Amino acid sequence: VTSSARRTGRRPGESGTRDAILEAARRSFGTAGLSGTTIRGVARDAGVDPALVHHYFGTKDALFAAAVELPVDPATLPPLLLAGGLDGLGERIVRTFLQIWDGTPGQGPMLALLRGAVTDETAAASLRDLLTRVLFRPLAEAAGGPDGAALRASLAASQMGGLALARYVVKVEPLASADPDVVAPVVGATLDRYLSG
Amino acid sequence: VTSSARRTGRRPGESGTRDAILEAARRSFGTAGLSGTTIRGVARDAGVDPALVHHYFGTKDALFAAAVELPVDPATLPPLLLAGGLDGLGERIVRTFLQIWDGTPGQGPMLALLRGAVTDETAAASLRDLLTRVLFRPLAEAAGGPDGAALRASLAASQMGGLALARYVVKVEPLASADPDVVAPVVGATLDRYLSG
């Protein structure tokens, strides 16, 4: 594992530091999961100041997204989706989800996350944290209030996890090739029902 | 690959023949998948008459269920579920699904099928065939007629695959520990909507 700075013989500068942080982050997420990882621990392992980790990557969730190479930081999605209001929220969630997955060639990072979760308990715990705390808990609380939000969030997570599984992994046709305009309204209605209770 | 009959030095009797058929079936399902396997090919590989495979295991789908040690032959489920009528079909599907999964310690065979599908294309094709042709296509046709039944079946498969993923693999709480009486009505309503269009 050689940083590009070292490969080119330059002194480790910004990109070398970033690479060292990402390597330390991947080690920590791999062994302690998303919830067991701290910015401070990653900084120590990378030999840098925690402020530098914050400076380069922002929050721990954003660091996780960068470490597993997700095309977006999932934590940015709920505020973005809720900015459009509760009307049509479910359909907007599905459209955004399909845009991100369809727009990522081979769905590499997301499939790696899903494959990891199916075979490794630490990876499963990270995905669980991502699906509930980061993604669907805020959406369920906004759509239907705090009462029973955890169950409503986990139901929504089950439908979206299943959509990923059926469309991109098991490739169940015709869902796997269906146009987002066909999928978004029908699956979106399920999400609206789950999220608002 | 040695049959137990050969291992113990006994002449192949009923259990030796059954074992030889199951071993041949596992080889074929593993390399050719569910759709690429034939009773005739399995019989040839096991050195027995095809009629004997039918005699011991019934249909190819039942042979698959026996080979991967599923607690029930999935092909027997749609007629059973439809015998109760279309009213409450979705809820009945979820209850039956949860009974089978919750009633199988560690969910071993089903999880193996799911894990296989996430990492291996042949296993994914078998699961695809199982979810559509065997399970949800007959239910979608019965619930909403032939038009668009394939898409409706694949949507139902996405929700049930996602329920398996969220409850038994990623273990998203509180869905993972929720009582079937809580899960069945709410997920059942989604299935009814998908299956009947």
XYZ file of C-alpha atoms in Angstrom:
394
model
C 0.000 0.000 0.000
C 1.984 2.972 -1.290
C 0.665 6.496 -1.406
C 0.935 8.326 -4.702
C 3.221 10.839 -3.002
C 5.700 8.093 -2.116
C 5.370 6.448 -5.520
C 6.446 9.617 -7.245
C 9.240 10.180 -4.743
C 7.802 13.474 -3.498
C 7.695 14.281 0.202
C 4.362 13.225 1.705
C 2.210 16.282 1.316
C -1.547 16.716 1.362
C -2.296 13.574 -0.669
C 0.094 11.445 1.425
C -1.614 12.604 4.615
C -5.058 11.974 3.139
C -3.997 8.484 2.070
C -2.588 7.706 5.529
C -5.861 8.814 7.126
C -7.923 6.734 4.676
C -5.761 3.665 5.334
C -6.136 4.078 9.095
C -9.875 4.657 8.656
C -10.293 1.459 6.584
C -8.436 -0.532 9.237
C -10.649 0.856 12.004
C -13.954 0.507 10.126
C -12.965 -3.055 9.176
C -12.269 -4.155 12.751
C -14.426 -1.860 14.919
C -17.177 -0.950 12.466
C -18.758 2.449 11.903
C -20.067 2.836 15.469
C -16.808 1.638 17.105
C -14.592 4.010 15.136
C -13.618 7.476 16.358
C -11.989 10.336 14.479
C -9.497 10.554 17.371
C -8.527 6.861 17.038
C -8.104 7.138 13.268
C -5.970 10.278 13.713
C -3.749 8.527 16.271
C -3.288 5.520 14.007
C -2.471 7.772 11.051
C -0.090 9.893 13.148
C -1.915 13.166 12.520
C -3.913 15.666 14.543
C -7.687 14.911 14.791
C -8.348 18.425 13.496
C -6.654 17.448 10.254
C -9.019 14.468 9.835
C -11.965 16.818 10.353
C -10.386 19.305 7.949
C -9.982 16.766 5.134
C -13.061 14.587 5.631
C -15.569 16.368 7.871
C -17.637 14.021 10.043
C -16.999 10.368 10.883
C -19.867 9.381 8.564
C -18.250 11.331 5.733
C -14.922 9.652 6.506
C -16.663 6.256 6.285
C -18.189 7.216 2.926
C -14.748 8.280 1.664
C -13.050 5.148 3.059
C -15.438 2.747 1.298
C -15.550 5.081 -1.741
C -19.293 5.746 -1.734
C -20.242 8.276 -4.450
C -22.029 10.417 -1.816
C -21.909 10.863 1.950
C -25.195 9.185 3.026
C -25.573 11.663 5.888
C -26.103 14.464 3.361
C -29.131 12.694 1.852
C -31.900 13.027 4.480
C -31.691 16.851 4.686
C -31.570 17.019 0.885
C -34.569 14.688 0.505
C -36.555 16.460 3.220
C -35.891 19.869 1.698
C -38.505 18.938 -0.928
C -41.156 18.470 1.775
C -43.021 15.340 2.871
C -45.212 15.245 -0.205
C -43.709 12.724 -2.629
C -40.876 11.939 -0.198
C -40.957 8.168 -0.855
C -40.758 8.593 -4.616
C -37.913 11.113 -4.219
C -35.994 8.649 -2.018
C -36.298 5.893 -4.637
C -35.314 8.220 -7.517
C -32.243 9.450 -5.628
C -31.309 5.891 -4.659
C -31.619 4.678 -8.267
C -29.681 7.695 -9.594
C -26.798 6.927 -7.243
C -26.756 3.164 -7.862
C -27.439 3.309 -11.629
C -24.900 6.133 -11.938
C -22.082 4.162 -10.322
C -20.541 1.768 -12.896
C -20.910 -1.785 -11.619
C -22.306 -0.412 -8.342
C -18.834 -1.320 -6.958
C -18.683 0.378 -3.541
C -22.333 -0.272 -2.648
C -22.141 -3.924 -3.696
C -18.936 -4.313 -1.671
C -20.781 -2.918 1.355
C -23.694 -5.319 0.811
C -21.422 -8.334 0.163
C -19.413 -7.474 3.266
C -22.554 -7.259 5.386
C -23.740 -10.691 4.279
C -20.477 -12.391 5.211
C -19.013 -10.328 8.081
C -20.693 -9.208 11.318
C -18.641 -5.998 11.689
C -19.561 -4.957 8.160
C -23.200 -5.850 8.901
C -23.118 -3.604 11.982
C -21.759 -0.716 9.909
C -24.461 -1.142 7.286
C -27.093 -1.356 10.044
C -25.837 1.932 11.516
C -25.790 3.546 8.074
C -29.309 2.388 7.168
C -30.925 3.360 10.472
C -29.141 6.187 12.320
C -27.791 7.920 9.202
C -30.458 7.340 6.544
C -33.913 6.148 7.574
C -34.243 7.215 11.214
C -34.126 10.946 10.348
C -36.547 10.349 7.464
C -38.980 8.347 9.651
C -38.889 10.979 12.398
C -39.530 13.773 9.926
C -42.317 11.886 8.145
C -44.160 10.382 11.120
C -42.802 11.807 14.354
C -40.688 10.123 17.032
C -43.210 7.428 18.139
C -42.281 4.091 16.572
C -39.779 5.806 14.286
C -37.212 3.036 14.786
C -39.574 0.322 13.505
C -40.766 2.506 10.641
C -37.128 3.234 9.724
C -36.226 -0.468 9.758
C -39.218 -1.326 7.543
C -38.134 1.326 5.033
C -34.582 -0.023 5.204
C -35.914 -3.518 4.447
C -37.633 -2.323 1.251
C -34.637 -0.326 0.035
C -32.180 -3.107 0.928
C -34.453 -5.503 -0.924
C -34.599 -3.208 -3.945
C -30.774 -3.180 -4.029
C -30.657 -6.966 -3.617
C -33.295 -7.674 -6.277
C -32.188 -5.073 -8.862
C -28.391 -5.171 -8.595
C -27.373 -8.476 -6.960
C -29.903 -11.201 -7.747
C -30.971 -9.175 -10.831
C -34.620 -10.196 -10.727
C -36.209 -9.199 -14.037
C -37.995 -7.092 -15.084
C -37.228 -5.058 -11.946
C -33.483 -5.170 -12.667
C -33.939 -3.346 -16.000
C -37.053 -1.336 -15.163
C -37.072 2.418 -15.782
C -36.837 4.564 -12.626
C -40.117 6.196 -13.744
C -41.800 2.810 -13.305
C -40.071 1.811 -10.055
C -40.071 5.117 -8.148
C -43.846 5.696 -7.818
C -44.722 2.143 -6.773
C -41.839 1.558 -4.350
C -42.053 5.194 -3.233
C -45.648 4.617 -2.073
C -44.414 1.744 0.110
C -41.743 3.992 1.649
C -44.290 6.754 2.339
C -46.543 4.238 4.082
C -43.693 2.813 6.183
C -42.045 6.136 7.057
C -45.193 8.023 8.039
C -46.779 4.977 9.706
C -16.773 -37.123 -3.457
C -17.580 -40.459 -1.849
C -21.104 -41.606 -0.996
C -21.704 -42.781 2.548
C -22.499 -46.245 1.162
C -19.015 -46.470 -0.333
C -17.400 -44.976 2.768
C -18.870 -47.633 5.027
C -18.193 -50.408 2.510
C -21.872 -51.434 2.446
C -23.623 -52.169 -0.816
C -25.478 -49.054 -1.903
C -28.983 -49.375 -0.466
C -31.757 -46.805 -0.348
C -29.793 -44.249 1.694
C -26.650 -44.763 -0.398
C -28.630 -44.150 -3.577
C -30.331 -41.084 -2.098
C -26.950 -39.707 -1.032
C -25.444 -40.323 -4.455
C -28.371 -38.483 -6.074
C -28.062 -35.551 -3.638
C -24.328 -35.287 -4.264
C -24.852 -35.304 -8.028
C -27.652 -32.744 -7.606
C -25.446 -30.406 -5.538
C -22.703 -30.604 -8.165
C -25.150 -29.775 -10.953
C -26.970 -26.975 -9.084
C -23.585 -25.501 -8.111
C -22.257 -25.366 -11.659
C -25.380 -25.135 -13.863
C -27.841 -23.563 -11.430
C -31.479 -24.464 -10.920
C -32.569 -23.699 -14.485
C -29.580 -25.478 -16.094
C -30.040 -28.694 -14.119
C -32.113 -31.638 -15.368
C -33.340 -34.704 -13.491
C -31.915 -36.782 -16.359
C -28.438 -35.212 -15.987
C -28.420 -35.699 -12.227
C -29.515 -39.337 -12.670
C -26.749 -39.975 -15.206
C -24.127 -38.423 -12.925
C -25.393 -40.483 -9.965
C -25.506 -43.672 -12.061
C -29.219 -44.293 -11.468
C -32.402 -44.329 -13.510
C -34.187 -40.915 -13.788
C -37.354 -42.618 -12.501
C -35.545 -43.307 -9.247
C -34.723 -39.585 -8.820
C -38.406 -38.773 -9.370
C -39.363 -41.557 -6.965
C -37.153 -40.264 -4.148
C -37.391 -36.500 -4.661
C -40.337 -35.681 -6.916
C -39.798 -32.611 -9.109
C -36.551 -30.811 -9.929
C -37.606 -27.945 -7.619
C -38.122 -30.419 -4.781
C -34.721 -31.961 -5.527
C -33.186 -28.468 -5.294
C -34.923 -27.872 -1.951
C -33.605 -31.214 -0.670
C -30.083 -30.581 -2.022
C -29.746 -27.191 -0.264
C -31.667 -28.565 2.759
C -34.533 -26.066 2.713
C -37.121 -26.902 5.392
C -39.889 -26.871 2.746
C -40.115 -27.256 -1.024
C -40.862 -23.656 -2.123
C -42.998 -24.922 -5.008
C -45.545 -26.253 -2.509
C -46.082 -22.779 -1.006
C -48.049 -20.830 -3.680
C -50.904 -23.401 -3.883
C -50.995 -23.580 -0.089
C -51.065 -19.784 0.273
C -53.648 -19.349 -2.479
C -55.924 -21.995 -0.961
C -56.854 -19.360 1.650
C -58.132 -17.028 -1.074
C -56.842 -13.620 -2.181
C -58.187 -11.843 0.893
C -55.311 -11.423 3.342
C -52.891 -13.145 0.939
C -50.017 -10.713 1.614
C -50.256 -11.117 5.363
C -50.418 -14.909 4.979
C -47.293 -14.874 2.809
C -45.358 -12.892 5.439
C -46.583 -15.108 8.314
C -45.587 -18.283 6.460
C -42.219 -16.784 5.514
C -41.513 -15.759 9.131
C -42.648 -19.171 10.463
C -40.226 -20.935 8.139
C -37.271 -18.597 8.785
C -37.854 -18.138 12.537
C -38.461 -21.899 12.872
C -35.141 -22.860 11.275
C -32.348 -22.553 13.870
C -29.780 -20.053 12.614
C -31.709 -19.842 9.325
C -28.809 -21.973 7.985
C -29.983 -23.178 4.552
C -31.771 -19.921 3.642
C -28.821 -17.779 4.693
C -26.484 -20.028 2.714
C -28.692 -19.493 -0.336
C -28.662 -15.707 0.192
C -24.902 -15.566 0.873
C -24.275 -17.697 -2.197
C -26.397 -15.401 -4.353
C -24.473 -12.303 -3.232
C -21.091 -13.785 -4.143
C -21.732 -16.222 -6.998
C -23.620 -15.639 -10.267
C -24.825 -19.249 -10.640
C -26.271 -19.180 -7.119
C -27.856 -15.782 -7.894
C -29.504 -17.268 -10.989
C -30.921 -20.142 -8.926
C -32.321 -17.749 -6.325
C -33.769 -15.585 -9.126
C -35.518 -18.630 -10.578
C -36.792 -19.656 -7.146
C -38.110 -16.188 -6.272
C -39.835 -15.566 -9.600
C -40.915 -18.749 -11.436
C -41.444 -20.867 -8.308
C -42.698 -18.401 -5.680
C -43.925 -14.965 -6.746
C -44.908 -15.407 -10.398
C -47.769 -17.832 -9.543
C -48.855 -15.552 -6.677
C -48.791 -12.411 -8.876
C -50.749 -14.151 -11.641
C -53.361 -15.386 -9.186
C -53.646 -12.029 -7.427
C -53.610 -9.665 -10.413
C -53.844 -11.634 -13.649
C -51.169 -12.233 -16.294
C -50.648 -8.587 -17.402
C -47.486 -7.211 -15.821
C -47.275 -10.225 -13.518
C -43.494 -10.485 -13.983
C -42.886 -6.934 -12.718
C -45.353 -7.366 -9.849
C -43.656 -10.653 -8.904
C -40.209 -9.033 -8.916
C -41.438 -6.152 -6.733
C -42.851 -8.642 -4.207
C -39.567 -10.566 -4.346
C -37.684 -7.331 -3.582
C -39.739 -6.729 -0.417
C -39.423 -10.311 0.825
C -35.709 -10.495 -0.032
C -35.279 -7.196 1.809
C -37.193 -8.507 4.826
C -34.824 -11.511 4.947
C -31.803 -9.231 4.543
C -32.916 -6.716 7.196
C -34.269 -9.193 9.766
C -31.817 -12.094 9.530
C -28.602 -10.822 7.926
C -28.056 -7.132 8.706
C -30.326 -7.541 11.770
C -31.828 -4.067 11.628
C -33.636 -3.440 14.923
C -36.400 -3.388 15.958
C -37.486 -5.266 12.800
C -35.064 -8.115 13.561
C -36.798 -8.874 16.893
C -40.316 -7.720 16.007
C -43.250 -10.067 16.595
C -44.753 -11.600 13.443
C -48.089 -10.063 14.518
C -46.493 -6.630 14.075
C -44.599 -7.360 10.852
C -47.146 -9.450 8.929
C -49.981 -6.876 8.554
C -47.745 -3.971 7.523
C -45.447 -5.868 5.126
C -48.409 -7.973 3.991
C -50.198 -4.823 2.807
C -47.157 -4.001 0.652
C -47.222 -7.478 -0.882
C -50.957 -7.241 -1.620
C -50.391 -3.903 -3.353
C -47.478 -5.252 -5.433
C -49.022 -8.616 -6.298
C -52.457 -7.370 -7.311
C -51.080 -4.219 -9.013
